[in-house]
XYZ file of C-alpha atoms in Angstrom:
182
model
C 40.173 81.677 50.167
C 43.158 82.719 48.081
C 43.938 81.374 44.623
C 47.006 79.676 46.137
C 44.800 77.893 48.691
C 42.303 76.912 46.000
C 45.108 75.444 43.883
C 46.332 73.346 46.816
C 42.802 72.014 47.414
C 42.279 71.271 43.706
C 45.587 69.438 43.473
C 44.996 67.469 46.680
C 41.652 66.372 45.216
C 43.074 65.551 41.777
C 43.062 61.817 41.145
C 44.763 60.654 37.949
C 42.570 58.125 36.193
C 42.864 55.267 33.779
C 45.685 53.616 31.854
C 46.999 57.056 30.867
C 48.706 57.244 34.285
C 49.849 53.632 34.507
C 53.448 54.753 35.167
C 52.319 57.229 37.829
C 53.474 60.315 35.905
C 50.378 62.303 36.850
C 50.677 61.364 40.519
C 54.334 62.475 40.472
C 53.410 65.781 38.854
C 50.607 66.309 41.358
C 53.099 65.940 44.203
C 55.640 68.192 42.463
C 52.967 70.906 42.094
C 51.988 70.582 45.760
C 55.656 70.762 46.814
C 56.142 73.837 44.632
C 53.182 75.611 46.221
C 54.320 74.599 49.725
C 57.715 76.220 49.110
C 56.611 79.268 47.102
C 53.958 81.626 48.392
C 54.187 83.333 44.985
C 53.991 80.014 43.092
C 50.791 81.042 41.306
C 52.319 84.124 39.696
C 54.486 84.783 36.670
C 57.023 86.572 38.890
C 57.983 83.316 40.662
C 61.420 82.506 39.259
C 61.131 78.811 40.131
C 58.090 78.513 37.867
C 54.393 79.078 38.342
C 51.032 77.393 38.096
C 49.060 78.120 34.933
C 45.543 77.121 33.876
C 44.378 75.933 30.486
C 41.350 74.361 28.852
C 40.909 72.282 25.730
C 37.822 73.642 23.958
C 35.887 70.672 22.655
C 32.691 70.117 20.674
C 31.809 66.466 21.337
C 28.744 66.610 19.065
C 30.972 67.357 16.066
C 34.012 65.396 17.299
C 36.222 68.485 17.122
C 38.548 70.569 19.267
C 39.445 74.226 18.870
C 43.177 74.946 18.938
C 45.038 78.214 18.821
C 48.174 78.825 16.805
C 50.031 80.577 19.610
C 51.537 83.872 18.488
C 54.836 83.536 20.393
C 55.352 79.776 20.344
C 53.998 79.177 16.816
C 52.446 75.892 17.955
C 48.880 74.582 17.942
C 47.821 74.496 21.592
C 44.793 74.485 23.873
C 43.702 77.838 25.303
C 45.419 78.864 28.520
C 47.906 80.947 30.361
C 48.815 82.798 33.498
C 46.583 83.181 36.499
C 45.538 86.745 37.259
C 44.713 88.578 40.470
C 40.970 88.549 39.705
C 40.874 84.744 39.345
C 39.231 83.327 42.469
C 39.885 79.707 41.491
C 41.926 77.634 39.046
C 38.658 76.734 37.310
C 37.876 80.433 36.905
C 41.343 81.062 35.462
C 41.000 78.201 32.966
C 37.519 79.313 31.909
C 38.620 82.960 31.589
C 41.605 81.983 29.440
C 39.506 79.693 27.236
C 36.843 82.373 26.770
C 39.343 85.176 26.076
C 41.429 83.183 23.623
C 38.570 81.448 21.795
C 36.102 84.339 21.787
C 33.346 81.812 22.555
C 30.726 82.873 25.088
C 28.980 80.205 27.125
C 31.820 77.712 27.534
C 31.388 75.329 30.464
C 34.089 73.247 32.064
C 33.771 69.491 31.952
C 32.797 68.351 35.440
C 35.205 66.486 37.669
C 38.001 69.044 37.941
C 41.288 69.037 36.049
C 41.741 66.498 33.266
C 45.563 66.438 33.319
C 48.685 68.136 34.589
C 51.562 69.115 32.321
C 54.879 70.689 33.337
C 56.914 72.253 30.576
C 59.996 74.491 30.443
C 59.688 78.061 29.248
C 62.293 80.776 28.694
C 63.825 82.535 31.693
C 62.983 84.287 33.950
C 59.898 82.090 34.498
C 61.592 78.725 33.832
C 58.558 76.395 34.260
C 54.827 76.329 33.630
C 53.008 73.961 35.963
C 49.871 73.703 33.872
C 46.581 72.513 35.346
C 44.558 71.398 32.332
C 40.768 71.371 32.075
C 38.359 70.731 29.206
C 35.731 73.276 28.164
C 32.587 72.270 26.311
C 31.547 74.567 23.482
C 27.842 75.407 23.245
C 25.902 74.442 20.122
C 26.616 76.818 17.251
C 29.702 78.277 18.949
C 31.475 80.893 16.862
C 35.129 81.493 17.635
C 36.833 84.899 17.468
C 40.601 85.247 17.303
C 42.439 87.157 20.037
C 45.698 89.076 19.865
C 47.467 86.100 21.477
C 46.749 83.892 18.462
C 47.841 83.823 14.867
C 44.910 81.571 14.020
C 42.084 79.536 15.546
C 40.934 76.326 13.926
C 38.624 73.408 14.673
C 40.308 70.031 14.225
C 38.739 66.583 14.151
C 39.982 64.338 16.944
C 41.979 62.265 14.465
C 43.756 65.367 13.086
C 45.187 66.552 16.410
C 48.262 64.239 16.449
C 49.267 65.641 13.045
C 49.299 69.279 14.179
C 49.836 69.435 17.938
C 52.482 68.189 20.353
C 52.144 65.154 22.604
C 50.850 67.196 25.530
C 47.789 68.307 23.560
C 47.264 64.773 22.258
C 47.360 63.373 25.811
C 44.951 66.084 26.984
C 42.526 65.196 24.194
C 42.767 61.469 25.002
C 42.151 62.093 28.716
C 39.229 64.407 27.901
C 37.626 61.876 25.562
C 37.963 59.193 28.245
C 35.868 61.410 30.543
C 33.097 62.178 28.062
């Protein structure tokens, strides 16, 4: 199975949950992602000018009530770990876990069961135009020690209540949806 086929299956199986999707925003995004992949065989890759699917994961330590965010080198924003899918990624889950591991430096991360937590579409500079982000949550093992990557200016653990003060609404919504699943 190709990564493109896996993404279609994941998205078809994605069911937005709870009051967070009361307006149907997640269901609309799900359909937009499926339409994108139906019209773009290259819709998983950075080279797709109409935008591309990306994978990310919010690294969370529920025992301590904290999340690990990266101060993104290019965007200069506190974000979850994530990025572009790569040829070696067999699945969206694998891409999200690879990105979270690479960017956090934490070995032994595991994805929260149940598939993606949220979807988030955001504009990016040309020539890519759009990121169609499939967002997961990754659980940090006890005693996890982070290690900064070249993609980050800084890594920092934040208490749940601190996240709205440092991150944008997309990260806040991802944290809320993740906490609802714990």
